[in-house]
Short mmCIF file of N, CA, C and O in Angstrom, two decimals:
data_model
loop_
_atom_site.label_atom_id
_atom_site.label_comp_id
_atom_site.label_asym_id
_atom_site.label_seq_id
_atom_site.Cartn_x
_atom_site.Cartn_y
_atom_site.Cartn_z
N MET A 8 97.73 -73.87 155.71
CA MET A 8 96.95 -74.63 156.63
C MET A 8 96.62 -75.97 155.99
O MET A 8 96.23 -76.04 154.84
N HIS A 9 96.77 -77.04 156.72
CA HIS A 9 96.52 -78.38 156.22
C HIS A 9 95.31 -78.97 156.91
O HIS A 9 95.11 -78.78 158.10
N GLU A 10 94.51 -79.69 156.14
CA GLU A 10 93.33 -80.35 156.69
C GLU A 10 93.35 -81.81 156.31
O GLU A 10 93.48 -82.15 155.14
N PRO A 11 93.21 -82.70 157.30
CA PRO A 11 93.13 -84.12 156.95
C PRO A 11 91.74 -84.45 156.38
O PRO A 11 90.75 -83.85 156.77
N THR A 12 91.71 -85.37 155.44
CA THR A 12 90.44 -85.81 154.87
C THR A 12 90.06 -87.14 155.50
O THR A 12 90.79 -87.69 156.32
N THR A 13 88.92 -87.67 155.12
CA THR A 13 88.45 -88.92 155.73
C THR A 13 89.31 -90.12 155.35
O THR A 13 89.39 -91.08 156.10
N ASP A 14 90.01 -90.07 154.22
CA ASP A 14 90.84 -91.21 153.84
C ASP A 14 92.29 -91.07 154.31
O ASP A 14 93.15 -91.86 153.94
N GLY A 15 92.58 -90.05 155.12
CA GLY A 15 93.90 -89.91 155.71
C GLY A 15 94.84 -89.00 154.94
O GLY A 15 95.91 -88.67 155.44
N THR A 16 94.48 -88.59 153.73
CA THR A 16 95.34 -87.68 152.98
C THR A 16 95.20 -86.27 153.54
O THR A 16 94.24 -85.96 154.24
N VAL A 17 96.16 -85.45 153.24
CA VAL A 17 96.14 -84.08 153.73
C VAL A 17 95.94 -83.15 152.55
O VAL A 17 96.60 -83.28 151.52
N VAL A 18 95.01 -82.22 152.71
CA VAL A 18 94.70 -81.25 151.67
C VAL A 18 95.16 -79.89 152.15
O VAL A 18 94.89 -79.49 153.28
N ARG A 19 95.87 -79.19 151.32
CA ARG A 19 96.34 -77.84 151.67
C ARG A 19 95.26 -76.82 151.29
O ARG A 19 94.85 -76.75 150.14
N ARG A 20 94.86 -76.03 152.24
CA ARG A 20 93.89 -74.95 151.99
C ARG A 20 94.66 -73.71 151.57
O ARG A 20 95.67 -73.38 152.17
N THR A 21 94.19 -73.03 150.60
CA THR A 21 94.88 -71.86 150.08
C THR A 21 94.23 -70.57 150.54
O THR A 21 94.18 -69.60 149.80
N GLY A 22 93.73 -70.53 151.72
CA GLY A 22 93.10 -69.31 152.23
C GLY A 22 91.61 -69.35 152.00
O GLY A 22 91.03 -70.36 151.66
N GLY A 23 90.99 -68.21 152.18
CA GLY A 23 89.53 -68.15 152.02
C GLY A 23 88.84 -68.53 153.32
O GLY A 23 89.47 -68.88 154.31
N LEU A 24 87.56 -68.49 153.27
CA LEU A 24 86.76 -68.80 154.45
C LEU A 24 86.30 -70.24 154.41
O LEU A 24 86.05 -70.80 153.34
N THR A 25 86.15 -70.81 155.58
CA THR A 25 85.52 -72.12 155.66
C THR A 25 84.04 -71.93 155.41
O THR A 25 83.52 -70.80 155.54
N PRO A 26 83.33 -72.98 155.06
CA PRO A 26 81.89 -72.82 154.84
C PRO A 26 81.17 -72.24 156.06
O PRO A 26 80.27 -71.41 155.91
N ARG A 27 81.56 -72.64 157.23
CA ARG A 27 80.92 -72.12 158.44
C ARG A 27 81.17 -70.62 158.60
O ARG A 27 80.27 -69.86 158.95
N GLN A 28 82.42 -70.21 158.35
CA GLN A 28 82.74 -68.78 158.43
C GLN A 28 81.99 -67.99 157.37
O GLN A 28 81.52 -66.88 157.64
N ALA A 29 81.88 -68.53 156.17
CA ALA A 29 81.16 -67.84 155.10
C ALA A 29 79.69 -67.66 155.48
O ALA A 29 79.12 -66.58 155.25
N ARG A 30 79.09 -68.70 156.04
CA ARG A 30 77.68 -68.57 156.47
C ARG A 30 77.54 -67.49 157.53
O ARG A 30 76.61 -66.69 157.48
N ARG A 31 78.45 -67.48 158.48
CA ARG A 31 78.37 -66.49 159.56
C ARG A 31 78.56 -65.07 159.02
O ARG A 31 77.81 -64.16 159.39
N VAL A 32 79.54 -64.86 158.14
CA VAL A 32 79.79 -63.54 157.58
C VAL A 32 78.59 -63.06 156.80
O VAL A 32 78.16 -61.90 156.93
N ARG A 33 78.01 -63.91 156.00
CA ARG A 33 76.87 -63.48 155.20
C ARG A 33 75.62 -63.26 156.04
O ARG A 33 74.83 -62.37 155.74
N ALA A 34 75.45 -64.04 157.08
CA ALA A 34 74.31 -63.80 157.98
C ALA A 34 74.48 -62.48 158.71
O ALA A 34 73.51 -61.72 158.87
N ILE A 35 75.70 -62.17 159.13
CA ILE A 35 75.95 -60.89 159.80
C ILE A 35 75.75 -59.73 158.82
O ILE A 35 75.16 -58.71 159.17
N THR A 36 76.23 -59.90 157.59
CA THR A 36 76.04 -58.87 156.57
C THR A 36 74.55 -58.62 156.33
O THR A 36 74.11 -57.47 156.23
N ALA A 37 73.77 -59.68 156.24
CA ALA A 37 72.33 -59.53 156.04
C ALA A 37 71.68 -58.86 157.25
O ALA A 37 70.76 -58.05 157.09
N GLY A 38 72.16 -59.18 158.44
CA GLY A 38 71.63 -58.54 159.65
C GLY A 38 71.92 -57.05 159.68
O GLY A 38 71.06 -56.25 160.06
N VAL A 39 73.12 -56.67 159.26
CA VAL A 39 73.48 -55.25 159.20
C VAL A 39 72.63 -54.54 158.15
O VAL A 39 72.13 -53.43 158.39
N ALA A 40 72.43 -55.19 157.01
CA ALA A 40 71.57 -54.60 155.98
C ALA A 40 70.14 -54.47 156.49
O ALA A 40 69.47 -53.46 156.23
N MET A 41 69.69 -55.45 157.24
CA MET A 41 68.34 -55.41 157.80
C MET A 41 68.21 -54.23 158.77
O MET A 41 67.19 -53.52 158.76
N LEU A 42 69.23 -54.02 159.58
CA LEU A 42 69.23 -52.89 160.50
C LEU A 42 69.21 -51.57 159.74
O LEU A 42 68.45 -50.66 160.10
N ALA A 43 70.01 -51.46 158.68
CA ALA A 43 70.05 -50.24 157.89
C ALA A 43 68.70 -49.97 157.23
O ALA A 43 68.23 -48.82 157.19
N VAL A 44 68.06 -51.01 156.71
CA VAL A 44 66.75 -50.85 156.09
C VAL A 44 65.72 -50.42 157.14
O VAL A 44 64.88 -49.56 156.88
N GLY A 45 65.82 -50.99 158.33
CA GLY A 45 64.91 -50.60 159.41
C GLY A 45 65.06 -49.14 159.80
O GLY A 45 64.08 -48.43 159.99
N VAL A 46 66.30 -48.69 159.90
CA VAL A 46 66.55 -47.28 160.23
C VAL A 46 66.04 -46.39 159.10
O VAL A 46 65.41 -45.35 159.36
N GLY A 47 66.30 -46.78 157.86
CA GLY A 47 65.80 -46.01 156.72
C GLY A 47 64.28 -45.93 156.72
O GLY A 47 63.70 -44.89 156.42
N MET A 48 63.63 -47.03 157.08
CA MET A 48 62.17 -47.05 157.12
C MET A 48 61.65 -46.08 158.18
O MET A 48 60.72 -45.31 157.93
N VAL A 49 62.27 -46.10 159.36
CA VAL A 49 61.83 -45.19 160.42
C VAL A 49 62.03 -43.74 160.00
O VAL A 49 61.13 -42.90 160.21
N LEU A 50 63.15 -43.44 159.37
CA LEU A 50 63.40 -42.06 158.92
C LEU A 50 62.40 -41.64 157.85
O LEU A 50 61.87 -40.52 157.89
N GLN A 51 62.13 -42.51 156.90
CA GLN A 51 61.16 -42.18 155.84
C GLN A 51 59.76 -42.00 156.40
O GLN A 51 59.04 -41.10 155.99
N LEU A 52 59.37 -42.87 157.30
CA LEU A 52 58.02 -42.77 157.86
C LEU A 52 57.87 -41.55 158.76
O LEU A 52 56.77 -41.02 158.89
N SER A 53 58.96 -41.12 159.39
CA SER A 53 58.86 -39.91 160.22
C SER A 53 58.75 -38.66 159.35
O SER A 53 58.11 -37.69 159.75
N ARG A 54 59.35 -38.68 158.16
CA ARG A 54 59.26 -37.54 157.25
C ARG A 54 57.95 -37.52 156.47
O ARG A 54 57.33 -36.48 156.31
N GLN A 55 57.57 -38.68 155.96
CA GLN A 55 56.40 -38.76 155.08
C GLN A 55 55.71 -40.10 155.30
O GLN A 55 56.03 -41.08 154.65
N PRO A 56 54.77 -40.16 156.23
CA PRO A 56 54.09 -41.43 156.47
C PRO A 56 53.29 -41.89 155.24
O PRO A 56 52.55 -41.10 154.65
N SER A 57 53.52 -43.13 154.85
CA SER A 57 52.85 -43.65 153.66
C SER A 57 52.80 -45.17 153.74
O SER A 57 53.77 -45.80 154.16
N LEU A 58 51.70 -45.73 153.32
CA LEU A 58 51.58 -47.19 153.30
C LEU A 58 52.48 -47.79 152.22
O LEU A 58 52.98 -48.90 152.37
N VAL A 59 52.71 -47.06 151.15
CA VAL A 59 53.59 -47.54 150.08
C VAL A 59 55.02 -47.64 150.61
O VAL A 59 55.72 -48.63 150.36
N THR A 60 55.46 -46.62 151.35
CA THR A 60 56.79 -46.64 151.95
C THR A 60 56.90 -47.80 152.93
O THR A 60 57.90 -48.53 152.94
N LEU A 61 55.89 -47.97 153.74
CA LEU A 61 55.88 -49.07 154.70
C LEU A 61 55.96 -50.42 153.98
O LEU A 61 56.71 -51.31 154.38
N GLY A 62 55.22 -50.55 152.90
CA GLY A 62 55.24 -51.80 152.14
C GLY A 62 56.59 -52.06 151.50
O GLY A 62 57.10 -53.19 151.51
N LEU A 63 57.21 -51.03 150.93
CA LEU A 63 58.51 -51.17 150.27
C LEU A 63 59.58 -51.58 151.27
O LEU A 63 60.30 -52.55 151.06
N TYR A 64 59.67 -50.86 152.37
CA TYR A 64 60.68 -51.18 153.36
C TYR A 64 60.36 -52.49 154.09
O TYR A 64 61.26 -53.22 154.46
N GLY A 65 59.09 -52.77 154.26
CA GLY A 65 58.70 -54.05 154.85
C GLY A 65 59.12 -55.22 153.98
O GLY A 65 59.60 -56.25 154.46
N ALA A 66 58.96 -55.07 152.66
CA ALA A 66 59.41 -56.11 151.73
C ALA A 66 60.92 -56.27 151.80
O ALA A 66 61.44 -57.39 151.79
N ALA A 67 61.65 -55.16 151.89
CA ALA A 67 63.11 -55.23 151.99
C ALA A 67 63.53 -55.91 153.30
O ALA A 67 64.49 -56.70 153.31
N LEU A 68 62.83 -55.64 154.38
CA LEU A 68 63.13 -56.32 155.65
C LEU A 68 62.86 -57.82 155.55
O LEU A 68 63.65 -58.64 156.04
N THR A 69 61.78 -58.18 154.90
CA THR A 69 61.45 -59.60 154.73
C THR A 69 62.51 -60.29 153.87
O THR A 69 62.94 -61.41 154.19
N ILE A 70 62.93 -59.65 152.81
CA ILE A 70 63.95 -60.23 151.94
C ILE A 70 65.27 -60.36 152.69
O ILE A 70 65.98 -61.36 152.55
N SER A 71 65.62 -59.38 153.52
CA SER A 71 66.84 -59.47 154.31
C SER A 71 66.77 -60.63 155.30
O SER A 71 67.76 -61.34 155.51
N GLY A 72 65.63 -60.82 155.91
CA GLY A 72 65.44 -61.97 156.80
C GLY A 72 65.56 -63.28 156.06
O GLY A 72 66.12 -64.26 156.57
N THR A 73 65.06 -63.31 154.84
CA THR A 73 65.20 -64.51 154.01
C THR A 73 66.67 -64.78 153.72
O THR A 73 67.11 -65.94 153.73
N ALA A 74 67.45 -63.73 153.48
CA ALA A 74 68.88 -63.90 153.24
C ALA A 74 69.58 -64.48 154.46
O ALA A 74 70.47 -65.33 154.34
N ILE A 75 69.18 -64.07 155.65
CA ILE A 75 69.76 -64.64 156.87
C ILE A 75 69.45 -66.13 156.95
O ILE A 75 70.32 -66.95 157.24
N MET A 76 68.21 -66.50 156.69
CA MET A 76 67.83 -67.92 156.75
C MET A 76 68.55 -68.73 155.68
O MET A 76 68.99 -69.86 155.93
N LEU A 77 68.70 -68.19 154.48
CA LEU A 77 69.44 -68.89 153.43
C LEU A 77 70.89 -69.09 153.83
O LEU A 77 71.48 -70.14 153.57
N SER A 78 71.49 -68.10 154.49
CA SER A 78 72.87 -68.24 154.96
C SER A 78 72.98 -69.33 156.00
O SER A 78 73.95 -70.10 156.02
N ARG A 79 72.01 -69.41 156.87
CA ARG A 79 72.05 -70.43 157.93
C ARG A 79 71.98 -71.84 157.38
O ARG A 79 72.55 -72.76 157.97
N ILE A 80 71.30 -72.03 156.26
CA ILE A 80 71.19 -73.39 155.71
C ILE A 80 72.25 -73.67 154.64
O ILE A 80 72.22 -74.70 153.99
N GLY A 81 73.19 -72.73 154.48
CA GLY A 81 74.32 -72.98 153.60
C GLY A 81 74.20 -72.46 152.19
O GLY A 81 75.07 -72.70 151.37
N ARG A 82 73.18 -71.74 151.88
CA ARG A 82 73.00 -71.18 150.53
C ARG A 82 73.52 -69.75 150.51
O ARG A 82 72.79 -68.79 150.27
N THR A 83 74.84 -69.60 150.77
CA THR A 83 75.40 -68.27 150.98
C THR A 83 75.40 -67.41 149.73
O THR A 83 75.13 -66.21 149.80
N ARG A 84 75.69 -67.99 148.59
CA ARG A 84 75.70 -67.19 147.36
C ARG A 84 74.30 -66.73 146.99
O ARG A 84 74.10 -65.59 146.56
N VAL A 85 73.35 -67.60 147.16
CA VAL A 85 71.95 -67.23 146.89
C VAL A 85 71.53 -66.14 147.87
O VAL A 85 70.84 -65.18 147.50
N ALA A 86 71.95 -66.27 149.13
CA ALA A 86 71.61 -65.29 150.15
C ALA A 86 72.14 -63.91 149.78
O ALA A 86 71.44 -62.90 149.93
N MET A 87 73.37 -63.84 149.29
CA MET A 87 73.93 -62.55 148.91
C MET A 87 73.22 -61.96 147.69
O MET A 87 73.02 -60.76 147.61
N ALA A 88 72.81 -62.81 146.77
CA ALA A 88 72.06 -62.33 145.61
C ALA A 88 70.70 -61.78 146.05
O ALA A 88 70.26 -60.72 145.57
N VAL A 89 70.05 -62.46 146.96
CA VAL A 89 68.75 -62.02 147.48
C VAL A 89 68.92 -60.70 148.23
O VAL A 89 68.13 -59.77 148.08
N LEU A 90 69.97 -60.60 149.03
CA LEU A 90 70.22 -59.38 149.79
C LEU A 90 70.51 -58.21 148.86
O LEU A 90 70.01 -57.10 149.05
N ALA A 91 71.32 -58.45 147.84
CA ALA A 91 71.61 -57.39 146.86
C ALA A 91 70.33 -56.95 146.15
O ALA A 91 70.13 -55.75 145.91
N ALA A 92 69.46 -57.88 145.86
CA ALA A 92 68.19 -57.54 145.21
C ALA A 92 67.34 -56.65 146.13
O ALA A 92 66.70 -55.70 145.66
N ALA A 93 67.35 -56.93 147.42
CA ALA A 93 66.59 -56.10 148.36
C ALA A 93 67.13 -54.69 148.42
O ALA A 93 66.36 -53.72 148.40
N VAL A 94 68.44 -54.55 148.45
CA VAL A 94 69.04 -53.22 148.51
C VAL A 94 68.77 -52.45 147.21
O VAL A 94 68.39 -51.28 147.25
N VAL A 95 68.91 -53.12 146.08
CA VAL A 95 68.64 -52.47 144.79
C VAL A 95 67.17 -52.07 144.71
O VAL A 95 66.84 -50.99 144.21
N LEU A 96 66.28 -52.93 145.20
CA LEU A 96 64.85 -52.62 145.20
C LEU A 96 64.57 -51.33 145.94
O LEU A 96 63.90 -50.44 145.41
N VAL A 97 65.09 -51.20 147.13
CA VAL A 97 64.83 -49.99 147.93
C VAL A 97 65.47 -48.76 147.30
O VAL A 97 64.83 -47.71 147.18
N VAL A 98 66.72 -48.89 146.87
CA VAL A 98 67.43 -47.74 146.31
C VAL A 98 66.78 -47.28 144.99
O VAL A 98 66.68 -46.08 144.73
N ALA A 99 66.31 -48.21 144.19
CA ALA A 99 65.73 -47.85 142.89
C ALA A 99 64.30 -47.34 142.99
O ALA A 99 63.91 -46.39 142.30
N VAL A 100 63.51 -47.94 143.86
CA VAL A 100 62.08 -47.61 143.89
C VAL A 100 61.76 -46.46 144.83
O VAL A 100 60.85 -45.69 144.56
N ASP A 101 62.52 -46.29 145.90
CA ASP A 101 62.21 -45.25 146.88
C ASP A 101 62.16 -43.85 146.28
O ASP A 101 61.21 -43.12 146.53
N PRO A 102 63.13 -43.44 145.45
CA PRO A 102 63.01 -42.09 144.86
C PRO A 102 61.81 -41.95 143.92
O PRO A 102 61.26 -40.85 143.78
N LEU A 103 61.39 -43.03 143.31
CA LEU A 103 60.23 -42.97 142.42
C LEU A 103 58.92 -42.74 143.17
O LEU A 103 57.94 -42.27 142.60
N LEU A 104 58.91 -43.10 144.43
CA LEU A 104 57.68 -42.99 145.23
C LEU A 104 57.46 -41.58 145.78
O LEU A 104 56.40 -41.28 146.30
N ARG A 105 58.46 -40.73 145.69
CA ARG A 105 58.33 -39.38 146.25
C ARG A 105 57.70 -38.42 145.28
O ARG A 105 57.69 -38.45 144.13
#
């Protein structure tokens, strides 16, 4: 695929995603993670209602939303790092709370 630049030269793209596609993919990934965290929160609260569980999953939902916003403004790598941190937070801390 060839892309013209502003000075008229042509640059060959070697695959990969365009920045717009990368933002969209990472925002969708964060949205799916947010949905999974929400479902996990509902399941945990139905089994064992706890304010600590609500706080943990609420923090993970907030972090996932932050990842979506970071993706929208073009900070896709930071967004994925933030999203990974949210998933690790829930997976690591949730068993300790039981």
